[in-house]
Coordinates of C-alpha atoms in Angstrom, one line a residue:
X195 CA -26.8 -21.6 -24.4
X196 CA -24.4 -24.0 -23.5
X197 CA -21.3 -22.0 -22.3
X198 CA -17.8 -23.9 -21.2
X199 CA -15.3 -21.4 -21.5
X200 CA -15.6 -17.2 -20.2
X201 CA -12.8 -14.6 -20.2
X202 CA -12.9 -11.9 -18.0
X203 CA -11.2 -8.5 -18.3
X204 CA -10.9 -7.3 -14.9
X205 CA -11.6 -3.9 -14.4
X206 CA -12.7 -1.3 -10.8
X207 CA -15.8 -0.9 -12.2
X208 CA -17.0 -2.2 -15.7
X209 CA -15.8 -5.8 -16.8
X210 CA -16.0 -7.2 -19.8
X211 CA -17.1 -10.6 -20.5
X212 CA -16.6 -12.9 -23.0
X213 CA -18.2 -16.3 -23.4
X214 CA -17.7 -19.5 -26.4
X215 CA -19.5 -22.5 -26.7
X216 CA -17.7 -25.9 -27.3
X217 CA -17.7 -25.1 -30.9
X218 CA -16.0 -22.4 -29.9
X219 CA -18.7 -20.1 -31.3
X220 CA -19.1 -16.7 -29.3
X221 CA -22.5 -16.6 -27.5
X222 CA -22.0 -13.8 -24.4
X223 CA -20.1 -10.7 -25.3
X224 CA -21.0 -8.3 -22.6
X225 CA -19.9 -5.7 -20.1
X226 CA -20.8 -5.9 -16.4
X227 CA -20.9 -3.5 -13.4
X228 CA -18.4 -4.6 -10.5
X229 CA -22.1 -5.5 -8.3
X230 CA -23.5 -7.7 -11.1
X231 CA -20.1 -9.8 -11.8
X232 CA -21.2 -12.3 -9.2
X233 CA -25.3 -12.4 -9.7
X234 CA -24.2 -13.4 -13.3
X235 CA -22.5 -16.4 -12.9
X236 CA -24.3 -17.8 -9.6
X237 CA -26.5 -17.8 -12.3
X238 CA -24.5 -20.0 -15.3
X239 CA -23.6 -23.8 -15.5
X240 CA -20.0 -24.9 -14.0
X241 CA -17.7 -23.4 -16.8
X242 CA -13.9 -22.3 -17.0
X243 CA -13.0 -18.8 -16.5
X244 CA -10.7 -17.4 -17.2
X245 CA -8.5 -13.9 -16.1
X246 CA -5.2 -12.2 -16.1
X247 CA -3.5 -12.4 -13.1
X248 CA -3.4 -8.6 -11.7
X249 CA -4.6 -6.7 -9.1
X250 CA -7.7 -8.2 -7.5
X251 CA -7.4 -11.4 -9.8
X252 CA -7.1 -13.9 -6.6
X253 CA -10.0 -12.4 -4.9
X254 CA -12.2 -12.6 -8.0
X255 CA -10.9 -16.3 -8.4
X256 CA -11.7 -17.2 -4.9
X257 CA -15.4 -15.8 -5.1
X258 CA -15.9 -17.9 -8.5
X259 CA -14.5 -20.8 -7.4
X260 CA -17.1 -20.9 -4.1
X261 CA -19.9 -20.4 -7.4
X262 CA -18.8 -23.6 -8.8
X263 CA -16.5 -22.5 -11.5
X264 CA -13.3 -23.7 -12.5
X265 CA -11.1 -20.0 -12.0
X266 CA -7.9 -19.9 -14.1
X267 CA -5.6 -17.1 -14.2
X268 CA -2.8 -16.6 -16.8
X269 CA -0.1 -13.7 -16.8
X270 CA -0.9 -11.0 -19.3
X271 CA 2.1 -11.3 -21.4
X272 CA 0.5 -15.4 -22.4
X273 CA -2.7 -13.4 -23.3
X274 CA -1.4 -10.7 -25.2
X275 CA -0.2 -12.9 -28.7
X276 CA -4.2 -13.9 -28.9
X277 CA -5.3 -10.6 -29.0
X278 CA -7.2 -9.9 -32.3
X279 CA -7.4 -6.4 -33.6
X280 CA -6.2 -3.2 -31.2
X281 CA -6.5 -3.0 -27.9
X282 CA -9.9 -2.5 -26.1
X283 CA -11.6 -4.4 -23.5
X284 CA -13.9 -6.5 -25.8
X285 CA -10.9 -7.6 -27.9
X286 CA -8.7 -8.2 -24.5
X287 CA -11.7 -10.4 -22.6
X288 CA -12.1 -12.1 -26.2
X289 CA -8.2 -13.0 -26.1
X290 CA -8.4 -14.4 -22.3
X291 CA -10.6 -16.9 -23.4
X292 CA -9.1 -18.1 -26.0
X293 CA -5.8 -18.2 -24.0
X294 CA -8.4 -20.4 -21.7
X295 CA -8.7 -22.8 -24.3
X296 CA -5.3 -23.4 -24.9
X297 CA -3.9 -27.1 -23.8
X298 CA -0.4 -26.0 -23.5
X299 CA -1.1 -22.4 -21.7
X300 CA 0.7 -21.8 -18.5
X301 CA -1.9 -21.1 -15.7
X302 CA -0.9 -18.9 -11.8
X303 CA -1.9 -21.0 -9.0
X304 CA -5.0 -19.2 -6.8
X305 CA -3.4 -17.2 -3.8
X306 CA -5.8 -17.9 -0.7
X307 CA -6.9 -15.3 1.3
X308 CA -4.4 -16.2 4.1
X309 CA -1.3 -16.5 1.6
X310 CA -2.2 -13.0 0.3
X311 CA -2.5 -11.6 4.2
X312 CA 0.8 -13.2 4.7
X313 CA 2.3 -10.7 1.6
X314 CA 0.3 -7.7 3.1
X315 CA 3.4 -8.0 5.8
X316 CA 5.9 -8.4 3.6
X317 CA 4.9 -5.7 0.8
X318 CA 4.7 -3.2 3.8
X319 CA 8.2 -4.0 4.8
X320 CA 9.5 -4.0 1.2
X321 CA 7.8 -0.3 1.0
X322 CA 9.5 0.9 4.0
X323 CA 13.2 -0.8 2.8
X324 CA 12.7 1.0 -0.4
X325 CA 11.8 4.7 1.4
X326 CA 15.1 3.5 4.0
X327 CA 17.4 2.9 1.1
X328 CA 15.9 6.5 -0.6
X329 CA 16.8 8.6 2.6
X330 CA 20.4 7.2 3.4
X331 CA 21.3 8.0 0.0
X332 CA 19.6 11.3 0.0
X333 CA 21.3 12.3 3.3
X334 CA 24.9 11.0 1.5
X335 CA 24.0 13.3 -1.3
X336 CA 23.4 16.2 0.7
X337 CA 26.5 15.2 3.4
X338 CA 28.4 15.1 0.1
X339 CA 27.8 18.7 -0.7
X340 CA 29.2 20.2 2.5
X341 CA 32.5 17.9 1.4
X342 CA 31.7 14.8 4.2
X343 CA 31.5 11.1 2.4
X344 CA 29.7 8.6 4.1
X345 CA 30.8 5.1 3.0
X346 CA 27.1 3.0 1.6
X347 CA 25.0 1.5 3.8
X348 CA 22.4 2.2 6.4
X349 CA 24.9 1.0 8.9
X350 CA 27.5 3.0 7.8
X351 CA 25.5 6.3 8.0
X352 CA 23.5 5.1 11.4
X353 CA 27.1 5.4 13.0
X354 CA 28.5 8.3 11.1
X355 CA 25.4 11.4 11.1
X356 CA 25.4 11.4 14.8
X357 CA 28.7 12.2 14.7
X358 CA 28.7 14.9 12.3
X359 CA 25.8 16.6 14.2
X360 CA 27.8 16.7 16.9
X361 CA 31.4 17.8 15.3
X362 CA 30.9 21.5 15.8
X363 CA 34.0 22.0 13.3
X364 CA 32.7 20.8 10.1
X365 CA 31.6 24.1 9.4
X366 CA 27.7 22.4 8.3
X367 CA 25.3 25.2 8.4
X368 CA 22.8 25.7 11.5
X369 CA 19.7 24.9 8.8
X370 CA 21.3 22.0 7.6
X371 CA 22.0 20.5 11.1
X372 CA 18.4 21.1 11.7
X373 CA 17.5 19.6 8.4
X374 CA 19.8 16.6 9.0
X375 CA 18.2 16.3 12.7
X376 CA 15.1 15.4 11.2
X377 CA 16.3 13.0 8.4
X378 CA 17.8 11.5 11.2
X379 CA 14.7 11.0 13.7
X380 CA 12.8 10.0 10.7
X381 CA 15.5 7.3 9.7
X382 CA 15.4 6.0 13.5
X383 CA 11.7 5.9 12.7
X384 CA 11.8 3.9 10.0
X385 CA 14.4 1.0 11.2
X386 CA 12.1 0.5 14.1
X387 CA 9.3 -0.2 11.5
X388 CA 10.9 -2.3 9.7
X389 CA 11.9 -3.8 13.2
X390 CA 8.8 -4.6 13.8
X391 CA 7.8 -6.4 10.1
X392 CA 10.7 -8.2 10.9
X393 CA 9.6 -9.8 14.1
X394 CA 6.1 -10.5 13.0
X395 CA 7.3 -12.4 9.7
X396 CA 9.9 -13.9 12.4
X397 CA 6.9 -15.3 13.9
X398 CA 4.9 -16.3 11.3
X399 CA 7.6 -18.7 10.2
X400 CA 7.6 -20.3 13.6
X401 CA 3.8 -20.9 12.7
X402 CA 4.3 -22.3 9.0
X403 CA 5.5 -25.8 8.7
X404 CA 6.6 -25.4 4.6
X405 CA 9.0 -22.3 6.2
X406 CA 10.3 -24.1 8.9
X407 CA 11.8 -26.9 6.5
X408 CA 13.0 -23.6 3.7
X409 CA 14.9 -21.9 6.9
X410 CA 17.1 -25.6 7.2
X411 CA 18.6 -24.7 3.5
X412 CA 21.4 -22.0 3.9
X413 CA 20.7 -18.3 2.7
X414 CA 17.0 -18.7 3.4
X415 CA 15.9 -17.0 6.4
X416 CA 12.5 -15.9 7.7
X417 CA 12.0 -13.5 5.2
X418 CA 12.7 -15.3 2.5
X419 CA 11.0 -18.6 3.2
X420 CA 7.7 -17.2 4.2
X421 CA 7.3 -15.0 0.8
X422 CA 8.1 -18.4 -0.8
X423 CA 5.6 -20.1 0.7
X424 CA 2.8 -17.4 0.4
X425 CA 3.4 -16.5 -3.1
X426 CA 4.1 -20.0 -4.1
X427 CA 1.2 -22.2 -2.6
X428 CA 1.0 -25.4 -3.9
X429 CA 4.7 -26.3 -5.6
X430 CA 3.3 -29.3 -7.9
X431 CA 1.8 -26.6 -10.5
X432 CA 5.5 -26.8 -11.2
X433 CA 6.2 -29.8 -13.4
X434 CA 9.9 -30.0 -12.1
X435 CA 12.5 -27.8 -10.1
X436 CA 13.7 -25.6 -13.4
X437 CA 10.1 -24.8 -14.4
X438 CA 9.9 -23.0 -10.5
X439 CA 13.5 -21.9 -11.5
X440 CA 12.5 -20.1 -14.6
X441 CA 9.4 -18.8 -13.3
X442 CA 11.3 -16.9 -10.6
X443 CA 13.6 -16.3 -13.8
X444 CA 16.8 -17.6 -12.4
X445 CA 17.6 -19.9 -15.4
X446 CA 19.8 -18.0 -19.0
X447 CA 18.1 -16.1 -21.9
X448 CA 17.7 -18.5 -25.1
X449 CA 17.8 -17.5 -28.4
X450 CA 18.3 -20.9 -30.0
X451 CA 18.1 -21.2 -34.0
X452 CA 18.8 -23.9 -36.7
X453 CA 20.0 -26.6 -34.2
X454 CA 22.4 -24.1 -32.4
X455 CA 21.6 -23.1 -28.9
X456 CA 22.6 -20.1 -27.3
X457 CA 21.9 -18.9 -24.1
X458 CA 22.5 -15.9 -22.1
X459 CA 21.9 -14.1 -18.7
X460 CA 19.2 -15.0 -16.5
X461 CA 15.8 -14.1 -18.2
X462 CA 14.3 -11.9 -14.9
X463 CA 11.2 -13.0 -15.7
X464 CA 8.6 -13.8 -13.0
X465 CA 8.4 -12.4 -9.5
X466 CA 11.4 -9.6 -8.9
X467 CA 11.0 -9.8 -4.7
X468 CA 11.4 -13.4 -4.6
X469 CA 14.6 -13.7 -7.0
X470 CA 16.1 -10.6 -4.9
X471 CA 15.3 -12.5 -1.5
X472 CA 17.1 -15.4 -3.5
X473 CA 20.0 -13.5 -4.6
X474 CA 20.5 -11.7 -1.4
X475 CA 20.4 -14.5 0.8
X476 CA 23.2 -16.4 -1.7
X477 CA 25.7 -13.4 -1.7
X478 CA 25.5 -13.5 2.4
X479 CA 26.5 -17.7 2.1
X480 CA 29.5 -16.9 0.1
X481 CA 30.7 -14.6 2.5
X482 CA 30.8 -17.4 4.8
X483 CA 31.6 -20.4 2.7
X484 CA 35.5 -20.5 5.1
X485 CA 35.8 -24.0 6.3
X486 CA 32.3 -25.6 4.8
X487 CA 33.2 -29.1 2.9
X488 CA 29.6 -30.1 2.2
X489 CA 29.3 -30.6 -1.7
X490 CA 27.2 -27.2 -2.4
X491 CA 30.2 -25.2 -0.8
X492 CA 32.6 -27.1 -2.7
X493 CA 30.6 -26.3 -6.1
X494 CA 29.8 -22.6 -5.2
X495 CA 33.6 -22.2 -4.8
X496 CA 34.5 -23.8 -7.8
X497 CA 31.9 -21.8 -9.8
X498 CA 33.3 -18.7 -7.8
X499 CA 37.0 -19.1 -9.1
X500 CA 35.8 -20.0 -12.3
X501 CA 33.0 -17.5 -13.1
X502 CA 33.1 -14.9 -10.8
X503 CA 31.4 -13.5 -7.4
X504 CA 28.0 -12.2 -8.8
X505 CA 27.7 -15.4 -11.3
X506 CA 28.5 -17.6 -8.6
X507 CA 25.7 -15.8 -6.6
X508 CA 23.1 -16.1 -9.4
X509 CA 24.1 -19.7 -9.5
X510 CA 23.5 -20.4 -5.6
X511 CA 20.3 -18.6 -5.9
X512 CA 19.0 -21.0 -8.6
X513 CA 20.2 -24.0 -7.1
X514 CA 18.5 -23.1 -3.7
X515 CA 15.1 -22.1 -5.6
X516 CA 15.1 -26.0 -6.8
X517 CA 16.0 -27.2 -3.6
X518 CA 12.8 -25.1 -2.8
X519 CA 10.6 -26.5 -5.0
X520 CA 11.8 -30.4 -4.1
X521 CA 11.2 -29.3 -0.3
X522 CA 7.5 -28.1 -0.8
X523 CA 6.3 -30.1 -3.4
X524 CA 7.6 -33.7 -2.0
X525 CA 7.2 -32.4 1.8
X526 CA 10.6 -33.5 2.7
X527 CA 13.0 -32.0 4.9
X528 CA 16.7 -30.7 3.8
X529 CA 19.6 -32.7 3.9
X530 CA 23.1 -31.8 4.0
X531 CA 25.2 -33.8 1.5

């Protein structure tokens, strides 16, 4: 039994396992507990295996890899054309090795265990943004139905709902004060989480020499440069700058026919916290783009008076993830022109 090429559909407890020859003839169709994954291939030749990249893909990579295999992973939506038949397990571990096979398939890059620690920090943060973000607008909503408007923002309501506990003429019922109390300790809570993420991802950027060279390019800060790094690894998987582009899905929509080309808004494909991080970090550069006479303020503006804020935004944001991808796969340091 000469196997070269095994797909893997990654389960919690059963996997399913598919195995072809170089004839591509099918000689291992099987499912496995989660215990016997590994004692099954410590026990076959080097091979290519392949999996979808989802939850515990890396880690299943990793332990292969240390086996002697050659791990691949691929994102589901490359798999899913070379499914055969509906939609099972067998017919899904079938279609990941086919995928495998495939000289022109796309593969993810292996995430170490020290990259993925590095987005433990930063998917707790994100988690505690998102439950920030959905109690200032809960406690607007609710201020809103005793008649008080709070302008957005945490910063706007951080200064404003002390101050409207403490105004004993707004006529806000004694319950509601009490309610608003707590919303308010649990806010202050919160921000001093998030306080804290901050710092320590403030710190592993002094510690990570790829981040320290991102944080020289403007709108990239701690944050963002040391999700870049951990999610992005090795930069040369990337053939050039607008394949890392697209993969964050920064570059337009096509839907080109019959020698005409047409293209659209940006495609959001690919990973939505590290475009955001992007985005964000190139609508706070605008805001302070007064004065600069370097050429990429002199292009933002012009794209700014010609296309708009937000375009002009998007734009910056895709011209800074190339200027990522040039800085960690050459190893160079930023320049301003």
């Amino acid at each position: 039994m000469n196997i070269t090429h095994v797909g893997i559909d990654l389960a919690k407890t059963v996997f399913q396992v598919h195995a072809v020859d170089e004839t591509g003839k099918t000689v291992v169709r099987r499912q496995l507990k989660r215990s016997q994954l590994l004692a099954y291939f410590a026990q076959l030749p080097a091979c290519q295996v392949g999996m979808e990249s989802c939850g515990g893909a890396h880690h299943w990579a990793r332990e292969l890899a240390a086996l002697g295999h050659e791990a691949k992973l691929m994102a589901p939506q490359f798999v899913a054309p070379y499914r055969k038949g509906g939609k099972n397990d067998g017919n899904d571990a079938q279609a990941i090795c086919e995928a495998l096979g495939r000289p022109t398939m796309h593969f993810v890059a292996v995430k170490s265990a020290e990259q993925q620690a590095v987005l433990v920090v930063h998917r707790a943060r994100e988690l505690l943004v998102r439950e920030r973000t959905a109690l200032v607008n809960q406690v607007r909503g609710l201020l809103a139905e005793f008649g008080i408007v709070v302008a957005v923002g945490v910063a706007a309501l951080r200064r404003r709902l002390p101050e409207v506990l403490e105004d004993g003429d707004n006529a806000l019922p004694a319950l509601v004060r009490e309610v608003l109390g707590e919303l308010q300790e649990r806010l202050l809570d919160i921000e001093t989480r998030v306080g804290h993420y901050d710092r320590r991802i403030a710190a592993l950027a002094k510690e990570m020499e790829a981040a320290k060279r991102l944080m020289a390019v403007e709108g990239i800060g701690p944050v963002t440069a040391t999700a870049l790094v951990a999610s992005v690894g090795d930069a040369r998987v990337f053939g050039n700058a607008r394949q890392f582009a697209a993969w964050l899905g920064l570059v337009p929509r096509q839907y080109s026919s019959g020698g005409k080309t047409r293209l659209g808004r940006i495609t959001k494909r690919g990973d939505v916290y590290l475009r955001t991080l992007l985005i964000h970090g190139a609508r706070a550069l605008m805001r302070h783009l007064e004065g600069r006479e370097d050429a990429k303020s002199r292009w933002v503006r012009a794209v700014h008076e010609r296309r708009g804020f937000h375009k002009a935004a998007v734009a910056l944001a895709a011209k800074n993830a190339r200027i990522v991808w040039a800085l960690l796969a050459r190893g160079s340091e930023y320049r301003v022109v």
